Amino acid sequence: MSLNTQLIRSLQAPPRPVWEEPPRRAGLTLKGGFLVLCCLAILGPLWIVVVTSLSPKPVIDRAGGLVLVPDGITFINYTELLGGGQVSRAMLVSIGVTVVGTVFSMTVSVLAAYGLSRTGSLGHRFLLMSLMATMFFGAGLIPTYLLVQSLGLTDTYLSLILPSAVSVFNILVLRSFFMGIAPELTESARIDGASDLRILLTIILPLSRAVLAVISLFYAVGYWSAWFNASIYLTDQQMMPLQNVLIQLVQKSRAAPTGLQQAVHTGQLSTLGLQMAVMVLALVPVAVASPFVQRHFKKGMLTGAVKG
Amino acid sequence: MSLTAGSRPDGVRAPAAVEEPVAALAPKAVPEKRSGGAKVPFRTRLRRDRALILMTLPAIALLLLFNYVPLLGNVVAFQDYDPYVSSNGVTAIFHSPWVGVEQFSRMLGDPLFWDAAKNTLVLFVLQLVLFFPVPIALALLINSVVRPRVRAVAQAIMYLPHFFSWVLVVTVFQQIFGGAGIIAQTMERHGWGGFDLMTNASFFKFLVTAQSVWKDAGWGVIVFLAALAAVSTDLYEAAAMDGAGRWRRMWHVTLPALRPVIALLLVLRVGDALSVGFEQFLLQRDAVGAGASEVLDTYVWNMGIQNGDFSYAAAVGLVKGAIGICLVLGANRFAHLLGEQGVYKK
């Protein structure tokens, strides 16, 4: 079958069962129109942000605001932002926290999920309950803040990782995925004398790539998007991650990142273009990563979500 | 016959494995079960399972430190806590004077607290009415689209904003609806000035609801689509044989299939009624002012972390948490009354 026929196949509707009424034209148009509108409402703003960030200053000035139609593409905003200075540093901080945090969270979560996946083991019920109990109460902002402060974590990157490192929900998702793996596999390994750690590494993990991808993405997005911990635990502006810099730039209407005010002042760069470029930098990693993991979402979400 | 722990070196035979209630869509397999109970001596079990326990410990330790220990820290709500009486914030608790329920009575007489509580409730109702049904409706719509490619593309696009940070979402809205945003610029060119939704206090509650819909409605669809995928086509066929048209099939087959999921999510939402969203409000607090945007969570933040009134803020947080737990339990009980399973079983 040629690629073309394959494409046409996939666009065509599968055969309808005899009892189902054929669709009416009006219904199809209405449905299609509404879906297109929904998608435009999501993609439209993103398009504008990306196009504005790629436009040269005269085009942005002429548009009087955000650019809808690209007219000449320039990467000057990006090269300026990433050529050292506040935004490059914030970018590095965000990437570092995300990578280290995700690896740490995944290690802790996978170990716990496997440890809890063998029902009937010693202390299994107690450990599971003490884990799940935290889903029903939160300790509250103030005591957590006081604790982090007196542990001496303020103004360290650890304060961005440790307090929110484990998500019980994610552990439960991993756990029920592990429990769904055919026990014959682990049993036969056990007969061959494999330890629990070995079973986890050589049997469970290779079979769980889908759920591992999904949960890693959840953790990574969490770390990438976080700004609140940084805003209360960090006082040093040099340490701020990207989201906090974005807040300062756009929300608090600071005109331009430190180091680039001069270029904006002399009219080489557009404030708006720079702001949009920072937004794109904050947006691109998640927008690129999530589609790859997307086909696993449903499975990953539901194996654990419906019942812990 | 499948081999269970009986074949392990410690020579213990397991009883036939009992199937746990695994999640609806998990692959059907009986999880490997370790034998427990009176027959196996404690020391044997400890030796056998020590690896599993050790694996669980890092997570438990983190939760202990950052969830259970701060729980005790809530005692500052009954104090006049002063972080400077001691060198360390935690030991300062032992040196601060106890004041009983003074902070709570102060809270009851505090008009700002009541404003925040009122805003929280209004926002909860708005979200329940304007946000909650949207994923259900979208799921029904997407489910009725037969072409796989169209479904896949629509879903892929709708999931996307869920992964954007609130900073980004608020910023996007500001660039479109704000005073320097694209709509304001266009209107200005046509001679109508003064358009700025982002600082409009009376419109603010609808604005934040719209932001939530934009960000998370598409994501909420997943759960409903999965529930719909589990509905047997035989039911539809049987209904069609009995002469039910497409709307009647939706009413009598599709919606009942969604009922447990809807009940579950409703219970979760009601249980979380006092947490209407935190980052979203904190980010826009400066733009619209505290009057319109203050919710209980931001009030705790403002009183505690901004003003340093830790005891009072902890008292507000404690009351919020206590009401929250009552709401979860109450909503779950209500779900049981309606014959649904709710979050946990009785």
XYZ file of C-alpha atoms in Angstrom:
654
model
C 0.000 0.000 0.000
C 1.439 3.354 -0.942
C 1.795 6.101 1.578
C -0.859 8.087 -0.224
C -3.534 5.438 0.050
C -2.570 5.001 3.656
C -3.109 8.685 4.310
C -6.475 8.660 2.591
C -7.492 5.592 4.609
C -6.649 7.305 7.856
C -8.640 10.367 6.902
C -11.665 8.353 5.936
C -14.156 7.289 8.492
C -14.157 3.619 9.411
C -17.205 1.711 8.177
C -20.377 2.474 10.050
C -22.442 -0.245 11.697
C -25.760 -0.769 9.943
C -27.838 0.432 12.874
C -26.169 3.802 13.050
C -27.790 6.678 11.173
C -25.636 8.318 8.483
C -24.419 11.741 9.625
C -26.279 14.801 8.455
C -24.391 17.498 6.639
C -25.536 20.224 9.042
C -24.413 18.190 12.031
C -21.020 17.503 10.510
C -20.452 21.167 9.649
C -21.490 22.304 13.112
C -19.293 19.758 14.831
C -16.312 20.401 12.581
C -16.708 24.153 12.902
C -16.823 23.993 16.660
C -13.749 21.791 16.894
C -11.842 24.097 14.567
C -12.857 27.057 16.745
C -11.618 25.309 19.878
C -8.294 24.530 18.259
C -7.944 28.086 16.958
C -8.612 29.468 20.427
C -5.605 27.492 21.630
C -3.267 27.814 18.659
C -4.103 31.420 17.747
C -2.492 33.082 20.773
C 0.533 30.801 20.495
C 0.949 31.712 16.838
C 0.864 35.407 17.665
C 3.442 35.015 20.430
C 5.827 33.032 18.242
C 5.458 35.288 15.210
C 5.946 38.449 17.264
C 9.076 37.061 18.857
C 10.501 36.353 15.384
C 9.629 39.722 13.856
C 12.082 42.579 13.379
C 11.431 45.779 15.303
C 9.947 47.832 12.423
C 7.329 45.152 11.775
C 6.333 45.061 15.448
C 6.155 48.849 15.588
C 4.039 48.983 12.438
C 1.642 46.380 13.821
C 1.246 48.620 16.854
C 1.310 45.589 19.078
C 1.406 41.915 18.350
C 2.120 40.630 14.889
C -0.405 38.378 13.180
C 1.228 37.857 9.799
C 4.989 37.288 9.653
C 6.930 39.714 7.498
C 10.605 38.963 7.539
C 11.997 36.690 10.177
C 14.800 37.539 12.547
C 16.331 35.663 15.426
C 17.872 38.766 16.959
C 15.644 38.636 20.040
C 16.787 35.127 20.794
C 20.452 35.684 20.103
C 20.412 38.762 22.336
C 18.580 36.993 25.157
C 20.716 33.876 25.032
C 23.998 35.714 24.570
C 24.582 35.790 28.311
C 22.836 37.894 30.906
C 19.727 37.501 33.008
C 17.640 35.325 30.709
C 20.422 32.909 29.742
C 21.223 32.421 33.407
C 17.566 31.861 34.277
C 17.303 29.387 31.430
C 20.256 27.411 32.808
C 18.762 27.460 36.300
C 15.418 26.183 35.002
C 17.007 23.444 32.909
C 19.220 22.384 35.798
C 16.395 22.282 38.341
C 14.167 20.419 35.897
C 16.745 17.764 35.012
C 18.045 17.181 38.530
C 14.567 17.374 40.041
C 13.011 14.988 37.547
C 15.765 12.402 37.937
C 15.510 12.636 41.714
C 11.710 12.487 41.790
C 11.600 9.578 39.366
C 14.166 7.570 41.312
C 12.337 8.036 44.594
C 8.920 7.432 43.041
C 9.833 4.324 41.039
C 11.509 2.732 44.049
C 8.523 3.492 46.261
C 6.050 2.332 43.641
C 7.839 -0.990 43.240
C 8.284 -1.361 46.976
C 4.546 -0.948 47.436
C 3.511 -3.059 44.469
C 3.974 -6.442 46.187
C 0.896 -6.835 48.300
C 1.252 -8.876 51.447
C 4.851 -7.882 52.067
C 5.841 -6.776 55.509
C 4.410 -3.372 56.405
C 2.827 -3.028 52.993
C -0.519 -1.769 54.255
C 0.985 0.600 56.770
C 3.411 2.142 54.294
C 0.745 2.491 51.623
C -1.679 4.122 54.038
C 0.873 6.579 55.385
C 1.602 7.545 51.798
C -2.014 7.924 50.768
C -3.046 9.800 53.899
C -1.092 12.817 52.661
C -3.504 13.122 49.749
C -6.261 14.129 52.134
C -4.551 16.860 54.083
C -2.026 19.495 53.260
C 0.222 20.831 55.958
C -0.454 24.410 54.967
C 1.752 27.093 53.539
C 2.974 28.706 56.745
C 4.324 25.631 58.597
C 5.997 24.400 55.406
C 7.597 27.782 54.884
C 8.866 27.882 58.468
C 10.251 24.358 58.134
C 12.087 25.025 54.885
C 13.488 28.171 56.392
C 14.754 26.542 59.563
C 16.248 23.645 57.626
C 18.461 26.278 56.051
C 17.191 25.570 52.549
C 16.331 29.154 51.674
C 18.510 30.589 48.934
C 19.547 27.122 47.822
C 18.311 25.294 44.752
C 17.291 22.427 47.031
C 14.354 24.548 48.190
C 13.022 24.349 44.634
C 13.273 20.555 44.533
C 12.887 18.879 47.906
C 9.574 20.244 49.279
C 7.640 19.095 46.216
C 9.810 16.173 45.120
C 7.299 13.358 45.560
C 3.796 13.295 44.200
C 1.753 10.557 45.827
C -0.577 10.530 42.859
C 2.331 9.756 40.520
C 3.561 6.985 42.794
C 0.112 5.397 42.768
C -0.034 5.566 38.968
C 3.361 3.860 38.708
C 2.391 1.311 41.336
C -0.752 0.152 39.648
C 1.069 -0.056 36.338
C 3.720 -2.273 37.941
C 0.998 -4.407 39.483
C -0.513 -4.922 36.077
C 2.623 -6.576 34.719
C 2.161 -10.319 34.467
C 3.436 -11.904 37.698
C 4.761 -14.947 35.833
C 7.637 -12.796 34.596
C 8.763 -11.651 38.007
C 8.193 -15.071 39.505
C 10.384 -16.807 36.999
C 13.124 -14.261 37.635
C 12.780 -14.882 41.329
C 13.237 -18.614 40.788
C 16.431 -17.809 38.972
C 17.527 -16.009 42.092
C 17.052 -12.367 41.083
C 16.793 -9.832 43.873
C 13.981 -7.284 44.038
C 16.215 -4.494 42.776
C 17.326 -6.652 39.874
C 13.753 -7.556 38.985
C 12.846 -3.887 39.027
C 15.754 -2.896 36.810
C 15.755 -5.734 34.309
C 12.097 -6.715 34.038
C 9.711 -4.099 35.359
C 11.342 -0.936 34.055
C 11.824 -2.049 30.424
C 8.152 -3.068 30.333
C 6.996 0.239 31.776
C 8.465 2.679 29.275
C 5.082 4.213 28.499
C 4.163 5.061 32.048
C 7.709 6.122 32.881
C 7.601 8.591 29.996
C 4.287 10.028 31.135
C 5.254 10.386 34.785
C 8.641 11.865 33.887
C 6.859 14.426 31.767
C 4.503 15.266 34.651
C 7.422 15.793 37.003
C 9.467 17.703 34.439
C 6.582 20.022 33.591
C 6.020 20.575 37.289
C 9.609 21.645 37.842
C 9.748 23.694 34.654
C 6.554 25.597 35.468
C 7.204 26.186 39.143
C 7.769 29.738 40.259
C 6.119 30.036 43.649
C 8.775 28.217 45.666
C 11.436 30.329 44.010
C 9.478 33.486 44.800
C 9.298 32.750 48.519
C 12.511 30.795 49.173
C 14.981 32.680 46.980
C 16.023 36.249 47.603
C 18.999 36.273 45.267
C 17.915 37.598 41.863
C 20.813 35.748 40.232
C 19.261 32.414 41.162
C 15.772 33.029 39.766
C 14.431 30.472 37.274
C 12.912 31.416 33.942
C 9.274 31.635 35.027
C 10.142 34.198 37.696
C 12.076 36.268 35.179
C 9.056 36.130 32.886
C 6.856 37.427 35.709
C 9.210 40.310 36.278
C 9.377 41.152 32.595
C 5.746 40.983 31.636
C 3.621 41.012 34.768
C 5.532 43.630 36.649
C 6.085 45.449 33.353
C 9.812 45.770 33.669
C 10.737 46.902 30.188
C 13.667 44.680 29.310
C 15.932 42.091 30.911
C 18.944 43.448 32.711
C 21.725 44.013 30.231
C 19.439 44.695 27.293
C 17.901 48.002 28.402
C 20.522 49.892 26.454
C 19.668 48.139 23.180
C 15.958 48.769 23.733
C 16.629 52.375 24.595
C 18.561 53.068 21.424
C 15.835 51.442 19.352
C 17.694 48.349 18.225
C 15.372 45.942 19.962
C 11.674 45.956 20.645
C 10.540 45.400 24.216
C 7.561 43.435 23.041
C 9.679 41.236 20.797
C 11.984 40.458 23.715
C 9.097 39.680 26.036
C 7.554 37.357 23.481
C 10.886 35.637 22.950
C 11.158 34.936 26.688
C 7.637 33.489 26.559
C 8.600 31.214 23.690
C 11.665 30.063 25.623
C 9.379 29.155 28.522
C 6.887 27.473 26.234
C 8.938 25.498 23.747
C 10.274 22.681 25.947
C 6.827 21.556 27.092
C 5.216 22.113 23.717
C 7.897 19.960 22.101
C 7.999 17.243 24.734
C 4.317 16.637 25.354
C 3.287 15.425 21.858
C 5.869 12.624 22.017
C 4.413 11.325 25.223
C 0.852 12.099 24.253
C -0.149 8.697 22.954
C 0.623 7.241 26.367
C -1.372 9.795 28.340
C -4.580 7.859 28.474
C -3.015 4.634 29.614
C -0.661 6.328 32.022
C -3.339 8.540 33.514
C -5.909 5.851 33.979
C -4.008 2.858 35.236
C -3.653 4.611 38.527
C -5.987 7.517 38.479
C -9.333 5.836 38.785
C -8.475 3.843 41.851
C -5.239 4.043 43.775
C -0.265 -23.184 37.583
C 1.572 -20.016 38.320
C 4.375 -20.161 40.758
C 4.078 -17.886 43.730
C 6.271 -17.338 46.714
C 6.217 -21.079 47.273
C 9.135 -21.508 44.963
C 11.262 -19.024 46.803
C 14.340 -20.127 48.655
C 12.726 -19.498 52.017
C 10.406 -22.329 51.198
C 7.140 -20.669 52.071
C 4.067 -21.571 50.101
C 1.645 -18.821 49.343
C -2.089 -19.285 49.332
C -3.694 -18.779 45.937
C -3.229 -15.158 45.017
C -6.307 -13.039 45.557
C -6.993 -10.502 42.909
C -6.850 -6.921 44.091
C -9.309 -4.434 42.711
C -6.962 -3.136 40.051
C -7.965 -0.063 38.135
C -10.544 -0.475 35.466
C -8.230 -0.174 32.512
C -5.115 -1.817 33.852
C -4.048 -4.968 32.039
C -5.778 -7.862 33.685
C -3.189 -9.755 35.613
C -3.039 -10.938 39.168
C -0.301 -9.010 40.947
C 2.353 -11.110 42.539
C 1.371 -11.373 46.146
C 3.658 -12.120 49.021
C 2.298 -14.297 51.702
C 1.785 -12.650 55.026
C -0.120 -13.338 58.185
C 0.393 -15.688 61.052
C 1.937 -18.577 59.166
C 5.084 -16.743 58.164
C 7.326 -15.687 61.048
C 8.014 -11.987 61.344
C 11.773 -12.389 60.974
C 11.412 -14.418 57.808
C 9.180 -11.747 56.341
C 11.560 -9.004 57.392
C 14.462 -10.776 55.749
C 12.437 -11.493 52.627
C 10.901 -8.023 52.252
C 13.646 -5.769 53.527
C 14.546 -4.684 49.983
C 10.967 -3.600 49.336
C 10.810 -1.664 52.592
C 14.136 0.026 51.930
C 12.917 1.063 48.492
C 9.861 2.719 49.956
C 11.762 4.565 52.649
C 13.114 7.567 50.663
C 9.612 8.557 49.593
C 8.223 8.028 53.085
C 11.071 10.063 54.561
C 10.396 12.977 52.219
C 6.674 12.895 52.962
C 7.392 12.649 56.670
C 9.638 15.690 56.531
C 7.571 17.898 54.248
C 4.008 16.736 54.950
C 3.800 15.247 58.421
C 6.277 17.452 60.280
C 4.721 20.727 59.040
C 1.393 19.340 60.202
C 2.726 19.650 63.734
C 3.941 23.122 62.854
C 0.325 24.199 62.720
C 0.522 24.669 66.486
C 1.778 28.178 65.774
C -1.878 28.984 65.072
C -2.450 28.772 68.834
C 0.516 30.979 69.615
C 1.703 34.478 69.182
C 4.591 33.172 67.160
C 7.718 35.246 66.890
C 10.428 33.798 64.646
C 13.083 35.985 66.252
C 12.907 34.713 69.849
C 15.228 31.926 68.826
C 17.963 31.414 66.258
C 15.896 28.825 64.394
C 12.310 29.106 63.158
C 11.349 25.708 64.550
C 12.865 26.112 68.009
C 11.211 29.527 68.178
C 7.940 27.627 68.533
C 9.029 26.481 71.992
C 9.748 30.018 73.125
C 6.657 31.741 71.748
C 3.747 32.501 74.079
C 0.541 30.475 73.848
C -2.592 32.481 73.234
C -5.233 29.779 72.838
C -7.873 30.512 70.246
C -7.173 34.231 70.092
C -6.058 34.049 66.459
C -9.286 32.290 65.513
C -11.525 34.809 67.222
C -9.542 37.574 65.556
C -10.192 35.852 62.244
C -13.963 35.806 62.796
C -13.963 39.552 63.313
C -11.738 40.288 60.344
C -13.638 41.732 57.354
C -10.711 40.986 55.015
C -10.931 37.302 55.915
C -14.634 37.278 55.130
C -13.995 39.036 51.815
C -11.483 36.354 50.888
C -13.896 33.610 51.963
C -16.681 35.170 49.926
C -14.481 35.468 46.833
C -13.437 31.848 47.241
C -17.014 30.612 47.400
C -18.180 32.732 44.469
C -15.278 31.459 42.385
C -16.000 27.874 43.380
C -19.625 28.203 42.242
C -18.556 29.886 39.007
C -16.064 27.120 38.282
C -18.635 24.478 39.055
C -21.183 26.002 36.690
C -18.945 27.312 33.909
C -15.940 25.013 34.018
C -17.043 21.608 35.219
C -19.443 20.742 32.363
C -17.050 21.838 29.615
C -14.819 18.715 29.526
C -17.913 16.496 29.557
C -19.412 18.338 26.609
C -16.098 18.302 24.748
C -15.683 14.584 25.389
C -19.147 13.869 24.011
C -18.322 15.955 20.961
C -14.946 14.348 20.307
C -16.384 10.916 20.957
C -19.001 11.481 18.284
C -16.318 12.258 15.704
C -15.663 9.027 13.860
C -12.561 9.868 11.851
C -9.517 8.780 13.863
C -7.169 11.379 12.421
C -9.506 14.264 13.259
C -9.938 12.953 16.794
C -6.219 12.580 17.311
C -5.371 16.054 16.060
C -8.154 17.743 18.050
C -7.085 15.976 21.227
C -3.413 16.720 20.704
C -4.136 20.430 20.400
C -6.528 20.528 23.320
C -4.116 18.789 25.710
C -1.360 21.270 25.017
C -2.220 24.236 27.295
C -2.418 21.975 30.338
C 1.362 21.807 30.256
C 1.894 25.543 30.184
C 2.729 27.253 33.436
C 0.246 29.678 34.949
C 2.781 32.416 34.401
C 2.590 31.730 30.702
C -1.197 31.457 30.579
C -1.712 34.698 32.471
C 0.851 36.398 30.254
C -0.839 35.187 27.072
C -4.167 36.519 28.322
C -2.565 39.797 29.237
C -1.070 40.196 25.773
C -4.486 39.693 24.246
C -6.974 41.254 26.624
C -4.704 43.606 28.558
C -4.349 47.356 28.253
C -1.444 47.037 25.801
C -2.840 43.877 24.305
C -3.892 43.116 20.802
C -7.604 43.875 21.253
C -6.937 47.173 22.980
C -4.521 48.172 20.219
C -7.001 47.367 17.479
C -9.793 49.245 19.223
C -7.580 52.227 19.799
C -6.858 52.458 16.100
C -10.589 52.641 15.474
C -11.007 55.355 18.044
C -12.433 53.322 20.919
C -9.903 53.464 23.709
C -9.760 52.307 27.275
C -10.119 48.571 26.866
C -8.420 46.524 29.576
C -9.991 43.357 30.865
C -6.996 42.403 32.965
C -7.436 45.222 35.456
C -11.219 45.163 35.440
C -12.177 44.055 38.936
C -15.830 43.381 38.192
C -15.009 41.090 35.291
C -12.114 39.379 37.028
C -13.938 36.269 38.225
C -15.091 35.435 34.726
C -11.643 36.121 33.374
C -9.969 33.626 35.700
C -12.649 31.046 34.946
C -11.981 31.554 31.243
C -8.277 31.070 31.881
C -8.972 27.792 33.667
C -11.152 26.615 30.806
C -8.500 27.532 28.253
C -5.776 25.785 30.210
C -7.415 22.638 31.516
C -10.716 21.862 29.805
C -8.999 19.885 27.056
C -7.026 17.892 29.581
C -10.145 17.053 31.575
C -11.517 15.347 28.472
C -9.128 12.363 28.841
C -10.922 10.774 31.753
C -14.337 11.018 30.118
C -13.081 9.725 26.778
C -11.593 6.709 28.518
C -14.892 6.028 30.257
C -16.683 6.341 26.914
C -14.241 3.996 25.211
C -15.108 1.356 27.775
C -18.805 1.395 26.829
C -19.729 -1.741 24.905
C -21.037 -1.101 21.398
C -23.579 -3.860 22.023
C -25.443 -1.441 24.259
C -25.682 1.104 21.460
C -26.736 -1.548 19.006
C -29.392 -2.904 21.337
C -30.707 0.593 21.968
C -30.799 1.260 18.229
C -32.714 -1.984 17.682
C -35.266 -0.788 20.179
C -35.683 2.319 18.071
C -33.597 4.820 20.017
C -32.239 7.642 17.866
C -28.849 9.195 18.407
C -30.031 11.629 21.101
C -31.874 8.950 23.040
C -28.819 6.724 22.837
C -26.748 9.533 24.260
C -29.221 10.034 27.092
C -29.771 6.376 27.949
C -26.411 4.802 27.147
C -23.617 7.369 26.980
C -24.526 9.570 29.925
C -25.203 6.702 32.346
C -21.801 5.329 31.405
C -20.236 8.623 32.445
C -22.175 8.835 35.688
C -19.616 7.243 38.015
C -16.778 9.339 36.603
C -18.823 12.523 36.865
C -19.765 11.686 40.451
C -16.140 10.954 41.315
C -14.833 14.188 39.840
C -17.652 16.171 41.407
C -16.787 14.765 44.825
C -13.144 15.648 44.297
C -14.058 19.147 43.142
C -16.402 19.824 46.044
C -13.830 18.466 48.466
C -11.399 20.966 47.009
C -13.905 23.811 47.034
C -11.731 26.119 49.109
C -8.753 25.735 46.777
C -9.971 27.523 43.701
C -6.493 28.015 42.361
C -3.590 29.791 43.936
C -0.928 30.746 41.420
C -3.482 32.203 39.061
C -4.710 34.642 41.710
C -1.345 35.489 43.134
C -0.091 36.382 39.653
C -2.974 38.753 38.990
C -3.299 40.199 42.471
C -1.316 43.303 41.603
C -3.275 44.001 38.441
C -6.825 43.909 39.820
C -6.159 44.569 43.475
C -6.739 42.337 46.479
C -10.443 43.219 46.706
C -11.387 41.187 43.662
C -8.642 38.581 43.580
C -8.106 37.674 47.215
C -8.984 34.057 47.936
C -8.241 32.146 51.130
C -4.946 30.786 49.815
C -3.628 34.174 48.759
C -4.846 35.659 52.036
C -2.727 33.137 53.960
C 0.238 34.000 51.755
C -0.274 37.729 52.210
C -0.775 37.688 55.976
C 1.955 35.135 56.666
C 4.727 35.487 54.184
C 4.252 39.116 53.147
C 3.226 40.611 56.496
C 5.046 38.156 58.754
C 1.916 37.478 60.821
C 2.637 33.744 60.884
C 0.289 32.721 63.667
C -2.736 34.421 62.189
C -2.014 33.079 58.694
C -1.518 29.572 60.058
C -4.878 29.860 61.848
C -6.597 30.799 58.585
C -4.808 27.958 56.795
C -5.789 25.496 59.501
C -9.460 26.430 59.323
C -9.333 26.139 55.548
C -7.738 22.691 55.771
C -10.209 21.473 58.390
C -13.211 22.599 56.357
C -11.590 20.994 53.321
C -11.385 17.576 54.992
C -15.002 17.873 56.163
C -16.022 18.712 52.602
C -14.245 15.661 51.151
C -15.834 13.349 53.699
C -19.240 14.979 53.296
C -19.170 14.918 49.508
C -18.043 11.308 49.507
C -20.877 10.368 51.849
C -23.295 12.139 49.568
C -21.944 10.176 46.599
C -22.587 6.958 48.514
C -26.139 8.096 49.189
C -26.607 8.526 45.455
C -25.370 4.979 44.962
C -22.006 5.917 43.532
C -18.672 4.676 44.680
C -17.083 8.059 45.320
C -13.387 8.427 46.047
C -13.028 5.604 48.520
C -15.272 2.817 49.633
C -16.985 2.683 52.954
